[in-house]
XYZ file of C-alpha atoms in Angstrom:
275
model
C 53.831 -36.586 44.235
C 56.402 -37.169 41.623
C 56.851 -34.450 38.953
C 55.156 -35.298 35.748
C 57.642 -35.848 32.939
C 57.658 -33.143 30.456
C 57.011 -34.254 26.919
C 58.044 -32.328 24.049
C 55.037 -31.540 21.509
C 55.363 -33.292 18.322
C 56.520 -31.301 15.346
C 53.871 -30.383 13.135
C 53.648 -32.054 9.858
C 53.985 -29.319 7.286
C 52.551 -29.698 3.708
C 55.377 -29.535 0.907
C 54.878 -28.892 -2.786
C 56.028 -31.762 -5.178
C 55.651 -31.640 -9.083
C 57.059 -33.043 -12.169
C 56.410 -31.938 -15.653
C 57.597 -33.263 -19.139
C 57.138 -32.271 -22.592
C 58.263 -33.760 -25.841
C 58.274 -31.934 -29.122
C 58.438 -33.303 -32.525
C 58.338 -31.914 -36.291
C 55.460 -32.748 -38.493
C 55.052 -31.063 -41.982
C 57.716 -28.465 -41.027
C 55.994 -27.385 -37.894
C 56.951 -28.240 -34.058
C 54.126 -29.828 -32.345
C 53.602 -31.681 -29.143
C 54.483 -35.463 -28.969
C 54.189 -36.232 -25.352
C 53.216 -34.481 -22.162
C 53.272 -35.300 -18.649
C 52.375 -33.558 -15.401
C 52.165 -34.493 -11.723
C 51.431 -32.634 -8.607
C 51.849 -28.823 -8.579
C 53.686 -28.936 -12.089
C 51.388 -27.951 -14.931
C 52.281 -27.284 -18.551
C 50.060 -24.997 -20.970
C 50.584 -24.966 -24.627
C 49.510 -21.349 -26.004
C 48.585 -20.956 -29.554
C 51.473 -18.708 -31.187
C 52.071 -17.679 -34.874
C 55.635 -18.986 -34.570
C 56.776 -22.406 -36.104
C 58.236 -23.168 -32.615
C 56.214 -25.020 -29.929
C 55.806 -22.879 -26.561
C 55.377 -24.484 -23.346
C 54.396 -22.581 -20.335
C 55.797 -24.107 -17.006
C 53.548 -23.464 -14.222
C 53.799 -24.136 -10.469
C 50.437 -24.078 -9.127
C 51.735 -24.306 -5.521
C 52.021 -20.296 -5.715
C 55.824 -20.243 -5.059
C 58.384 -22.471 -3.391
C 59.571 -22.803 0.152
C 62.035 -25.159 2.136
C 61.271 -28.750 1.358
C 59.501 -28.229 -2.021
C 60.692 -30.213 -4.994
C 59.906 -29.530 -8.653
C 61.248 -31.207 -11.704
C 60.882 -30.074 -15.425
C 62.198 -31.893 -18.294
C 61.818 -31.382 -21.918
C 62.779 -33.325 -25.286
C 63.152 -31.506 -28.325
C 63.155 -34.205 -31.153
C 65.417 -33.625 -34.540
C 64.885 -30.254 -36.067
C 62.326 -29.176 -33.469
C 61.916 -25.551 -32.031
C 60.793 -25.410 -28.590
C 60.257 -22.313 -26.130
C 60.046 -23.096 -22.577
C 58.934 -20.109 -20.242
C 56.818 -19.398 -17.138
C 53.699 -17.291 -16.634
C 55.089 -15.039 -14.243
C 58.037 -14.707 -11.681
C 58.804 -17.600 -9.528
C 58.635 -16.745 -5.748
C 60.892 -18.537 -3.163
C 59.606 -17.679 0.316
C 61.259 -18.022 3.736
C 62.311 -21.474 4.759
C 62.501 -23.211 8.122
C 65.809 -24.852 7.449
C 65.659 -27.014 4.213
C 66.090 -26.059 0.545
C 63.449 -25.712 -2.158
C 64.831 -27.983 -4.937
C 64.468 -27.442 -8.476
C 65.781 -29.835 -11.154
C 65.483 -28.935 -14.953
C 66.669 -31.304 -17.635
C 66.755 -30.462 -21.441
C 67.376 -32.991 -24.325
C 67.960 -31.155 -27.666
C 68.249 -33.616 -30.520
C 69.998 -33.154 -33.869
C 69.291 -29.808 -35.427
C 66.820 -28.798 -32.703
C 66.802 -25.439 -30.765
C 65.444 -24.837 -27.205
C 64.873 -21.350 -25.869
C 65.030 -21.829 -22.000
C 63.442 -18.742 -20.902
C 61.774 -18.624 -17.561
C 60.904 -15.357 -15.944
C 62.714 -13.927 -13.079
C 63.122 -15.733 -9.664
C 62.434 -13.856 -6.539
C 64.231 -14.660 -3.503
C 62.566 -13.543 -0.380
C 64.328 -13.024 3.038
C 65.687 -16.431 4.521
C 64.696 -18.387 1.400
C 66.802 -21.175 0.431
C 66.840 -22.537 -3.308
C 68.942 -25.338 -4.719
C 68.601 -25.405 -8.411
C 70.088 -27.336 -11.277
C 69.969 -26.895 -15.225
C 71.094 -29.944 -17.206
C 71.310 -29.824 -20.921
C 72.432 -32.423 -23.302
C 72.884 -31.267 -26.909
C 73.192 -33.403 -29.987
C 74.982 -32.689 -33.197
C 73.801 -29.397 -34.727
C 71.558 -28.686 -31.690
C 71.518 -25.168 -30.297
C 70.269 -23.414 -27.049
C 69.476 -19.997 -25.772
C 69.202 -20.224 -21.708
C 68.346 -17.369 -19.469
C 68.079 -17.287 -15.505
C 67.353 -14.125 -13.634
C 67.244 -13.547 -10.005
C 65.694 -10.697 -7.995
C 66.969 -10.379 -4.516
C 63.959 -9.339 -2.465
C 60.849 -7.539 -3.253
C 61.781 -4.110 -4.701
C 58.539 -2.287 -3.809
C 59.108 -3.331 -0.210
C 62.613 -2.096 -0.049
C 63.983 -5.669 0.672
C 67.584 -6.685 -0.011
C 66.906 -10.355 0.961
C 70.331 -10.420 2.851
C 69.640 -13.784 4.453
C 68.539 -15.653 1.102
C 70.593 -18.538 0.048
C 71.035 -19.713 -3.479
C 72.761 -22.541 -5.083
C 72.522 -22.659 -8.865
C 74.321 -25.201 -11.003
C 74.521 -25.398 -14.775
C 75.819 -28.555 -16.818
C 75.637 -28.234 -20.454
C 76.936 -31.295 -22.619
C 77.237 -32.037 -26.254
C 77.304 -35.677 -27.218
C 78.253 -36.594 -23.533
C 81.162 -34.130 -23.511
C 81.130 -31.196 -20.936
C 80.710 -28.073 -22.877
C 79.778 -25.484 -20.250
C 79.634 -25.643 -16.284
C 79.257 -22.962 -13.837
C 78.086 -22.763 -10.226
C 76.594 -19.714 -8.256
C 76.347 -19.565 -4.651
C 74.949 -16.785 -2.645
C 74.692 -16.431 0.970
C 74.426 -13.403 3.301
C 78.084 -12.413 3.495
C 78.779 -8.660 2.825
C 81.806 -9.504 0.464
C 79.535 -11.158 -1.839
C 76.672 -8.664 -1.895
C 78.815 -5.531 -1.894
C 82.195 -6.548 -3.477
C 82.984 -4.828 -6.774
C 83.921 -8.140 -8.344
C 80.918 -9.872 -7.359
C 77.368 -8.325 -6.914
C 78.590 -4.853 -6.006
C 75.219 -3.990 -4.370
C 73.096 -5.176 -7.208
C 69.544 -6.344 -6.407
C 69.162 -8.345 -9.632
C 71.237 -10.275 -11.860
C 71.096 -12.644 -14.857
C 72.988 -15.095 -16.834
C 72.446 -15.650 -20.541
C 74.043 -18.418 -22.387
C 73.809 -19.012 -26.047
C 75.353 -22.091 -27.880
C 75.320 -22.189 -31.702
C 77.762 -21.805 -34.678
C 76.780 -17.998 -34.921
C 77.916 -17.065 -31.232
C 80.989 -15.213 -32.307
C 79.190 -13.257 -35.142
C 76.480 -12.042 -32.551
C 78.900 -10.913 -29.689
C 79.186 -7.311 -31.074
C 75.418 -6.748 -31.450
C 75.035 -8.215 -27.938
C 77.691 -5.981 -26.603
C 75.961 -3.012 -28.057
C 72.706 -3.639 -25.994
C 74.717 -3.958 -22.701
C 74.361 -1.700 -19.765
C 77.633 -0.524 -18.268
C 77.366 -3.184 -15.533
C 77.065 -6.138 -18.038
C 79.581 -8.324 -19.914
C 79.762 -10.666 -22.741
C 82.316 -13.143 -24.059
C 82.673 -16.011 -26.550
C 84.584 -19.168 -26.224
C 84.069 -21.396 -29.346
C 80.363 -21.856 -29.815
C 79.384 -20.318 -26.521
C 78.202 -16.798 -25.916
C 77.907 -15.865 -22.261
C 76.409 -12.808 -20.988
C 76.267 -11.518 -17.366
C 74.135 -8.735 -16.087
C 73.764 -6.578 -13.091
C 71.070 -4.230 -12.221
C 69.751 -2.069 -9.139
C 66.444 -3.485 -9.574
C 63.983 -6.093 -11.461
C 62.774 -3.493 -13.763
C 66.232 -2.344 -14.871
C 67.250 -5.883 -15.271
C 64.242 -6.673 -17.584
C 64.962 -3.722 -19.638
C 68.399 -4.833 -20.383
C 67.556 -8.546 -20.767
C 64.638 -8.269 -23.001
C 66.521 -7.099 -26.292
C 69.354 -9.570 -25.556
C 66.929 -12.350 -25.471
C 65.214 -11.136 -28.667
C 68.389 -11.154 -30.348
C 69.537 -14.658 -29.548
C 66.160 -16.438 -29.161
C 65.159 -18.575 -32.327
C 61.774 -16.573 -32.297
C 63.518 -13.151 -32.415
C 61.315 -12.074 -29.555
C 60.815 -12.486 -25.676
C 57.816 -14.866 -25.169
C 54.703 -12.768 -25.171
C 54.048 -13.791 -21.466
C 57.100 -11.456 -20.508
C 55.373 -8.421 -21.973
C 51.976 -8.705 -20.074
């Protein structure tokens, strides 16, 4: 009797999260209001009532986190003179991947004289997670921006350092089509990246804050007065860039919150940050 031919079991079809959310803001009678809203898949947008003249949009991933193969896109259009605050209800968690990246694309269009605060709460990278994220911003004449991205490496309460996590984070900021700011952050598991004195230096939390506006240089000294010893800030033209390192997520937020309050249009962090 011939041997039965071995057949490989088919690979399981894993469910992947897909989502796209868009919000458009306009000014009516001196108040920024919603002019358009689109949400699909796991991407949901909520518009809480605030006492500010800005419109606040809360970007929610109802999949409960991201893992390899997930793909989420967010976009916002702030009309002339509008003030728009974009935040999230909690930290975004990126879980272990079986090989592919979780992909997040963020696109902001800030029209003449408008201001956008891009203030998502921290992203937590779990062990062996993979995240490919991109932020693209198009600024018109007189438009201003405050943007924050903060990352936590592992769960502090579990004593994790997420040495096997992978991150690619690319920013491209343009004014009238001209490149104004570009940066690329790549983190793998190499010891020199995590422990090198010129890189993470053992920190388990880090953040970048970018403020673009005519008052950038004037605000530099006030920002520096708020920085911890491990932080730094610089100004080139209308760009104020802040870098923060911290041993934990709590320490990072304590340093980050007053800087956001100083640079944001509302003069405070979003209320969801304080819950």
